Short mmCIF file of C-alpha atoms (C1' of nucleotides) in Angstrom, two decimals:
data_model
loop_
_atom_site.label_atom_id
_atom_site.label_comp_id
_atom_site.label_asym_id
_atom_site.label_seq_id
_atom_site.Cartn_x
_atom_site.Cartn_y
_atom_site.Cartn_z
CA MET A 1 6.40 -3.31 5.81
CA ALA A 2 5.46 -3.92 2.22
CA ALA A 3 1.88 -4.99 2.78
CA ASN A 4 -0.37 -2.80 4.84
CA SER A 5 -1.82 -3.65 8.20
CA ARG A 6 -5.19 -1.97 7.83
CA LEU A 7 -7.09 -5.24 7.95
CA THR A 8 -5.14 -6.25 11.05
CA ILE A 9 -5.93 -2.99 12.86
CA ALA A 10 -9.62 -3.19 12.00
CA VAL A 11 -10.00 -6.86 12.96
CA HIS A 12 -8.12 -6.28 16.21
CA ALA A 13 -10.42 -3.40 17.10
CA LEU A 14 -13.56 -5.39 16.32
CA THR A 15 -12.32 -8.44 18.21
CA TRP A 16 -11.59 -6.35 21.27
CA MET A 17 -15.01 -4.76 21.02
CA ALA A 18 -16.58 -8.21 20.77
CA LEU A 19 -14.81 -9.37 23.93
CA SER A 20 -15.77 -6.20 25.82
CA GLU A 21 -19.35 -6.66 24.76
CA ARG A 22 -19.32 -10.24 26.02
CA ARG A 23 -18.04 -8.88 29.32
CA GLY A 24 -20.87 -6.37 29.56
CA ARG A 25 -19.15 -3.19 28.43
CA GLN A 26 -21.05 -2.05 25.35
CA VAL A 27 -19.18 1.14 24.47
CA LEU A 28 -15.43 1.60 23.91
CA THR A 29 -13.55 4.81 23.17
CA SER A 30 -10.83 5.03 20.54
CA ASP A 31 -8.39 5.54 23.40
CA GLN A 32 -9.30 2.23 24.99
CA VAL A 33 -8.97 0.38 21.69
CA ALA A 34 -5.67 2.12 21.00
CA THR A 35 -4.31 0.84 24.30
CA SER A 36 -4.88 -2.75 23.24
CA VAL A 37 -3.57 -2.29 19.71
CA ARG A 38 -0.74 -0.06 21.00
CA THR A 39 -1.08 2.73 18.51
CA ASN A 40 -2.39 6.28 18.35
CA PRO A 41 -6.13 6.86 18.98
CA VAL A 42 -6.39 8.74 15.69
CA VAL A 43 -5.29 5.64 13.81
CA ILE A 44 -8.12 3.73 15.48
CA ARG A 45 -10.64 6.47 14.74
CA ARG A 46 -9.63 6.40 11.08
CA SER A 47 -10.07 2.65 10.93
CA LEU A 48 -13.35 2.62 12.86
CA GLY A 49 -14.52 5.45 10.59
CA ASP A 50 -14.17 3.09 7.62
CA LEU A 51 -16.10 0.42 9.52
CA ARG A 52 -18.81 2.92 10.43
CA ARG A 53 -19.25 3.93 6.81
CA ALA A 54 -19.63 0.22 6.00
CA GLY A 55 -22.28 -0.16 8.71
CA LEU A 56 -20.26 -2.54 10.89
CA VAL A 57 -20.02 -0.30 13.96
CA THR A 58 -21.99 2.61 15.39
CA VAL A 59 -20.71 5.67 17.18
CA ARG A 60 -22.10 7.83 19.98
CA HIS A 61 -21.07 11.44 20.43
CA GLY A 62 -21.07 13.72 23.44
CA VAL A 63 -20.23 12.73 26.99
CA GLY A 64 -19.99 8.95 27.39
CA ALA A 65 -19.21 8.72 23.68
CA GLY A 66 -17.64 5.70 22.01
CA TRP A 67 -18.08 2.81 19.63
CA SER A 68 -20.23 -0.31 19.56
CA LEU A 69 -20.65 -3.22 17.18
CA ALA A 70 -23.62 -2.75 14.88
CA ARG A 71 -24.20 -6.52 14.62
CA PRO A 72 -23.35 -9.57 16.70
CA PRO A 73 -19.74 -10.70 16.13
CA HIS A 74 -20.69 -13.89 14.29
CA GLU A 75 -22.49 -11.79 11.69
CA ILE A 76 -19.40 -9.72 10.83
CA THR A 77 -17.23 -11.65 8.39
CA LEU A 78 -13.62 -10.94 7.55
CA LEU A 79 -14.83 -10.16 4.05
CA ASP A 80 -17.04 -7.40 5.46
CA VAL A 81 -14.00 -5.92 7.17
CA TYR A 82 -11.76 -6.39 4.14
CA ALA A 83 -14.25 -4.67 1.87
CA ALA A 84 -14.59 -1.81 4.34
CA VAL A 85 -10.89 -1.03 4.70
CA GLU A 86 -9.38 -2.11 1.35
CA PRO A 87 -11.13 -0.35 -1.51
CA GLU A 88 -8.28 -0.95 -3.98
CA PRO A 89 -8.08 -4.06 -6.15
CA LEU A 90 -5.45 -6.62 -5.19
CA PHE A 91 -3.40 -6.38 -8.39
CA ALA A 92 -2.80 -3.27 -10.43
CA LEU A 93 -2.69 -3.21 -14.21
CA HIS A 94 -0.03 -1.27 -16.14
CA HIS A 95 0.57 2.30 -15.06
CA SER A 96 0.84 3.46 -18.65
CA GLU A 97 -1.15 1.81 -21.39
CA PRO A 98 0.84 -0.91 -23.16
CA ASN A 99 1.73 -0.74 -26.84
CA LEU A 100 -1.49 -1.19 -28.80
CA GLU A 101 0.41 -2.12 -31.96
CA CYS A 102 1.45 -5.35 -30.26
CA PRO A 103 -1.17 -8.12 -30.16
CA VAL A 104 -0.32 -8.77 -26.53
CA GLY A 105 -0.43 -5.12 -25.59
CA ARG A 106 -3.81 -4.81 -27.23
CA GLY A 107 -5.59 -7.63 -25.44
CA ILE A 108 -3.78 -8.24 -22.21
CA ARG A 109 -5.49 -5.70 -20.00
CA PRO A 110 -9.03 -7.09 -20.20
CA ALA A 111 -7.62 -10.61 -20.10
CA LEU A 112 -5.63 -9.92 -16.95
CA GLY A 113 -8.60 -8.12 -15.45
CA ARG A 114 -10.59 -11.35 -15.73
CA PHE A 115 -7.87 -13.54 -14.20
CA TYR A 116 -7.29 -11.04 -11.41
CA GLY A 117 -11.02 -10.84 -10.74
CA ASP A 118 -11.20 -14.63 -10.38
CA ALA A 119 -8.24 -14.66 -8.02
CA GLU A 120 -9.65 -11.90 -5.86
CA GLN A 121 -12.99 -13.68 -5.80
CA ALA A 122 -11.32 -16.80 -4.40
CA LEU A 123 -9.74 -14.69 -1.68
CA ARG A 124 -13.06 -13.08 -0.83
CA ARG A 125 -14.86 -16.41 -0.62
CA GLN A 126 -12.32 -17.61 1.91
CA LEU A 127 -12.57 -14.40 3.94
CA ALA A 128 -16.36 -14.68 3.94
CA GLY A 129 -16.04 -18.02 5.72
CA ALA A 130 -14.69 -16.57 8.97
CA SER A 131 -16.24 -14.06 11.37
CA ILE A 132 -15.07 -11.82 14.18
CA ALA A 133 -16.53 -14.38 16.58
CA ASP A 134 -14.24 -17.04 15.05
CA VAL A 135 -11.23 -14.76 15.41
CA LEU A 136 -12.15 -14.05 19.02
CA ASP A 137 -12.46 -17.75 19.86
CA GLU A 138 -9.17 -18.57 18.18
CA THR A 139 -7.50 -15.60 19.85
CA LEU A 140 -8.62 -16.57 23.36
CA GLU A 141 -7.56 -20.16 22.79
CA THR A 142 -4.04 -19.01 21.95
CA GLY A 143 -3.87 -16.31 24.60
CA HIS A 144 -4.88 -18.57 27.49
CA GLN A 145 -1.71 -20.58 27.37
CA MET B 1 -1.23 3.36 -7.51
CA ALA B 2 -1.93 1.60 -4.26
CA ALA B 3 -1.41 -1.96 -5.44
CA ASN B 4 1.70 -2.80 -7.35
CA SER B 5 1.88 -3.93 -10.93
CA ARG B 6 4.77 -6.35 -10.65
CA LEU B 7 2.63 -9.36 -11.47
CA THR B 8 1.21 -7.52 -14.47
CA ILE B 9 4.64 -6.63 -15.83
CA ALA B 10 5.93 -10.18 -15.40
CA VAL B 11 2.87 -11.85 -16.94
CA HIS B 12 2.92 -9.41 -19.85
CA ALA B 13 6.57 -10.18 -20.52
CA LEU B 14 6.01 -13.94 -20.38
CA THR B 15 2.93 -13.75 -22.57
CA TRP B 16 4.79 -11.76 -25.18
CA MET B 17 7.65 -14.24 -25.05
CA ALA B 18 5.18 -17.09 -25.49
CA LEU B 19 3.69 -15.47 -28.59
CA SER B 20 7.11 -14.76 -30.07
CA GLU B 21 8.10 -18.34 -29.47
CA ARG B 22 5.00 -19.56 -31.25
CA ARG B 23 5.98 -17.32 -34.15
CA GLY B 24 9.46 -18.83 -34.26
CA ARG B 25 11.50 -16.17 -32.52
CA GLN B 26 13.03 -17.93 -29.54
CA VAL B 27 15.04 -15.10 -27.99
CA LEU B 28 13.83 -11.63 -26.98
CA THR B 29 15.84 -8.74 -25.57
CA SER B 30 14.67 -6.62 -22.67
CA ASP B 31 14.38 -3.77 -25.14
CA GLN B 32 11.91 -5.66 -27.30
CA VAL B 33 9.81 -6.63 -24.32
CA ALA B 34 9.92 -3.06 -23.02
CA THR B 35 8.52 -1.83 -26.32
CA SER B 36 5.40 -3.97 -25.88
CA VAL B 37 4.94 -3.14 -22.21
CA ARG B 38 5.87 0.50 -22.82
CA THR B 39 8.29 0.93 -19.98
CA ASN B 40 12.02 1.14 -19.42
CA PRO B 41 14.19 -1.89 -20.34
CA VAL B 42 15.69 -1.90 -16.85
CA VAL B 43 12.25 -2.45 -15.37
CA ILE B 44 11.88 -5.49 -17.60
CA ARG B 45 15.32 -6.80 -16.72
CA ARG B 46 14.50 -6.49 -13.04
CA SER B 47 11.28 -8.42 -13.49
CA LEU B 48 12.83 -11.07 -15.74
CA GLY B 49 15.64 -11.36 -13.21
CA ASP B 50 13.09 -12.46 -10.61
CA LEU B 51 11.68 -14.96 -13.08
CA ARG B 52 15.15 -16.26 -13.89
CA ARG B 53 15.90 -16.83 -10.21
CA ALA B 54 12.65 -18.79 -10.02
CA GLY B 55 13.66 -20.90 -13.01
CA LEU B 56 10.88 -19.70 -15.31
CA VAL B 57 13.10 -18.09 -17.97
CA THR B 58 16.68 -18.49 -19.13
CA VAL B 59 19.06 -15.81 -20.29
CA ARG B 60 21.87 -15.75 -22.86
CA HIS B 61 24.75 -13.30 -22.66
CA GLY B 62 27.09 -11.90 -25.29
CA VAL B 63 26.16 -10.98 -28.83
CA GLY B 64 22.69 -12.20 -29.75
CA ALA B 65 21.81 -12.21 -26.06
CA GLY B 66 18.28 -12.26 -24.71
CA TRP B 67 15.62 -14.18 -22.85
CA SER B 68 13.71 -17.40 -23.49
CA LEU B 69 11.03 -19.34 -21.65
CA ALA B 70 12.48 -22.18 -19.61
CA ARG B 71 9.30 -24.25 -19.98
CA PRO B 72 6.37 -24.40 -22.41
CA PRO B 73 3.80 -21.68 -21.63
CA HIS B 74 1.14 -24.12 -20.41
CA GLU B 75 3.55 -25.31 -17.71
CA ILE B 76 4.03 -21.82 -16.24
CA THR B 77 1.14 -21.02 -13.92
CA LEU B 78 0.20 -17.60 -12.62
CA LEU B 79 1.08 -18.94 -9.18
CA ASP B 80 4.63 -19.61 -10.37
CA VAL B 81 4.85 -16.01 -11.51
CA TYR B 82 3.21 -14.62 -8.38
CA ALA B 83 5.58 -16.56 -6.14
CA ALA B 84 8.54 -15.32 -8.17
CA VAL B 85 7.72 -11.61 -8.01
CA GLU B 86 5.79 -11.21 -4.73
CA PRO B 87 7.83 -12.52 -1.81
CA GLU B 88 5.87 -10.57 0.81
CA PRO B 89 2.75 -11.97 2.49
CA LEU B 90 -0.55 -10.48 1.41
CA PHE B 91 -1.54 -9.02 4.79
CA ALA B 92 0.81 -7.54 7.37
CA LEU B 93 0.43 -8.00 11.11
CA HIS B 94 0.84 -5.12 13.58
CA HIS B 95 3.92 -2.97 13.15
CA SER B 96 4.50 -2.79 16.89
CA GLU B 97 3.57 -5.69 19.13
CA PRO B 98 0.08 -5.24 20.61
CA ASN B 99 -0.53 -4.93 24.34
CA LEU B 100 0.21 -8.32 25.89
CA GLU B 101 -1.75 -7.48 29.03
CA CYS B 102 -4.91 -7.57 26.97
CA PRO B 103 -6.30 -11.05 26.16
CA VAL B 104 -6.88 -9.98 22.59
CA GLY B 105 -3.44 -8.45 22.22
CA ARG B 106 -1.91 -11.65 23.55
CA GLY B 107 -3.52 -14.13 21.17
CA ILE B 108 -4.51 -12.23 18.06
CA ARG B 109 -1.27 -12.43 16.14
CA PRO B 110 -1.05 -16.20 15.77
CA ALA B 111 -4.81 -16.33 15.25
CA LEU B 112 -4.69 -13.75 12.47
CA GLY B 113 -1.68 -15.50 10.98
CA ARG B 114 -3.77 -18.62 10.54
CA PHE B 115 -6.74 -16.83 8.98
CA TYR B 116 -4.43 -14.87 6.68
CA GLY B 117 -2.63 -18.05 5.68
CA ASP B 118 -5.91 -19.69 4.71
CA ALA B 119 -6.95 -16.66 2.68
CA GLU B 120 -3.65 -16.49 0.84
CA GLN B 121 -3.85 -20.21 0.17
CA ALA B 122 -7.22 -19.75 -1.51
CA LEU B 123 -5.72 -17.05 -3.71
CA ARG B 124 -2.78 -19.26 -4.64
CA ARG B 125 -5.01 -22.20 -5.51
CA GLN B 126 -6.91 -20.01 -7.95
CA LEU B 127 -3.72 -18.61 -9.48
CA ALA B 128 -2.38 -22.14 -9.92
CA GLY B 129 -5.35 -22.93 -12.15
CA ALA B 130 -4.30 -20.61 -14.97
CA SER B 131 -1.15 -20.62 -17.11
CA ILE B 132 0.64 -18.23 -19.41
CA ALA B 133 -0.83 -20.20 -22.31
CA ASP B 134 -4.31 -19.45 -20.98
CA VAL B 135 -3.49 -15.77 -20.67
CA LEU B 136 -2.12 -15.73 -24.22
CA ASP B 137 -5.26 -17.38 -25.63
CA GLU B 138 -7.53 -15.00 -23.76
CA THR B 139 -5.39 -12.03 -24.79
CA LEU B 140 -5.46 -12.88 -28.50
CA GLU B 141 -9.19 -13.46 -28.37
CA THR B 142 -9.72 -9.96 -27.01
CA GLY B 143 -7.07 -8.29 -29.16
CA HIS B 144 -8.38 -9.64 -32.45
CA GLN B 145 -11.49 -7.54 -32.36
"C1'" DC C 1 38.66 -6.99 -30.11
"C1'" DT C 2 34.43 -5.30 -31.32
"C1'" DT C 3 29.66 -5.36 -30.38
"C1'" DG C 4 25.30 -5.73 -28.14
"C1'" DC C 5 23.05 -7.06 -24.48
"C1'" DT C 6 22.70 -8.29 -19.41
"C1'" DG C 7 23.18 -7.23 -14.33
"C1'" DT C 8 23.13 -3.97 -10.98
"C1'" DA C 9 23.99 0.19 -8.45
"C1'" DA C 10 22.46 4.77 -7.66
"C1'" DC C 11 19.26 8.30 -7.73
"C1'" DA C 12 14.84 11.16 -8.24
"C1'" DG C 13 9.99 11.77 -8.00
"C1'" DA C 14 5.66 10.26 -6.58
"C1'" DA C 15 2.69 7.91 -3.54
"C1'" DG C 16 1.15 5.44 0.51
"C1'" DC C 17 1.16 4.31 5.45
"C1'" DT C 18 1.80 5.24 10.24
"C1'" DG C 19 2.09 8.20 13.85
"C1'" DT C 20 1.37 12.68 15.79
"C1'" DT C 21 -0.52 17.35 16.89
"C1'" DA C 22 -4.20 20.45 16.68
"C1'" DC C 23 -8.70 21.90 16.71
"C1'" DA C 24 -13.69 22.26 15.58
"C1'" DG C 25 -18.16 19.79 16.54
"C1'" DC C 26 -21.30 17.31 19.16
"C1'" DA C 27 -24.31 15.70 22.99
"C1'" DA C 28 -25.01 14.12 27.79
"C1'" DG C 29 -25.62 15.69 32.24
"C1'" DC C 30 -25.12 18.92 35.81
"C1'" DG D 1 -26.50 27.03 29.15
"C1'" DC D 2 -22.03 25.38 30.23
"C1'" DT D 3 -18.82 22.09 31.12
"C1'" DT D 4 -16.78 17.93 29.69
"C1'" DG D 5 -15.07 14.19 27.06
"C1'" DC D 6 -14.98 12.19 23.08
"C1'" DT D 7 -15.36 12.10 17.82
"C1'" DG D 8 -14.04 13.73 13.00
"C1'" DT D 9 -10.70 15.46 10.25
"C1'" DA D 10 -7.04 18.27 8.49
"C1'" DA D 11 -2.18 18.86 8.30
"C1'" DC D 12 2.38 17.42 8.65
"C1'" DA D 13 6.74 14.50 9.27
"C1'" DG D 14 9.29 10.33 8.64
"C1'" DC D 15 9.68 6.23 6.52
"C1'" DT D 16 9.23 2.94 2.92
"C1'" DT D 17 8.08 1.28 -1.62
"C1'" DC D 18 7.51 1.60 -6.57
"C1'" DT D 19 8.55 3.22 -11.08
"C1'" DG D 20 11.46 5.24 -14.18
"C1'" DT D 21 15.98 6.67 -15.46
"C1'" DT D 22 21.10 7.03 -16.12
"C1'" DA D 23 25.40 4.93 -15.87
"C1'" DC D 24 28.63 1.49 -16.21
"C1'" DA D 25 30.99 -3.02 -15.58
"C1'" DG D 26 30.72 -7.90 -17.31
"C1'" DC D 27 30.03 -11.35 -20.58
"C1'" DA D 28 30.19 -14.09 -24.90
"C1'" DA D 29 29.63 -14.63 -29.94
"C1'" DG D 30 31.87 -13.93 -34.10
#
DNA sequence: CTTGCTGTAACAGAAGCTGTTACAGCAAGC
DNA sequence: GCTTGCTGTAACAGCTTCTGTTACAGCAAG
């Protein structure tokens, strides 16, 4: 359990919402999503809260409350989801500042920052190439067997 | 401290070793590396141990012991280092298996595995394009100011 | 045999994630 | 207006990981 599964939870929720929408049910409660993901409703509400703040889903309060997609599934990319639930950079620099009397210690942080930025950018470009609609199609193809 | 700094520690160590080598000192102790990184020598030994298992550095025991690069710096890519110190996949799937009675729960794991694999591949391709020699050059350029 | 470093175990403190309980807030509809 | 059902969020426990640290056995050069 080294890596975290936040992206997985969020994508699962959105994919399930996309399928429900296709079937005519526009609004899902956190309880219904939690049943599919098999976790606690609060975990889902936390995740959908991130997605709401990013403008990917909308929420209705009161009786008949629940969540809906804010955009059609093919307009929600995995990068949108990643950016919404993973605010931290992929690689961390040193916890404590390295020795500035060493030439390497002096220059390595900005240098690494640039290499890390390029690497993360490559990841983001790839994530931007797939949408929730793609995940749903691929999921149904596998699940039908 | 969400992300971990293992890649940073390892690259810093290798970069410092590359500079020392260029200056004629072939062997460095974990204590000397730790002074530049400003951490405990055991942390360095753990990191260099990973790199040794991956064949990127060699170690000498006994009196006059220490570490050396196993290859010239331009032949050690950031992907080599990443692979050596980060065995875990970038994104985790669900902790507990999702609900298999739901079409999404049934197919989403293999589907996500494929999308995650593609994303990680993009990251690795980018990391493979830079070497320790590149990091050293960039570091010295910044540090000279 | 001395010496200096590696290799590794063991442990503490801090932090993050997941899962859970609890409860206030909100709005639709009777 | 009141009931009802859901959201939003705080608080907490258990688990895991990471960093930093101490301690000590093992190894090889001289």
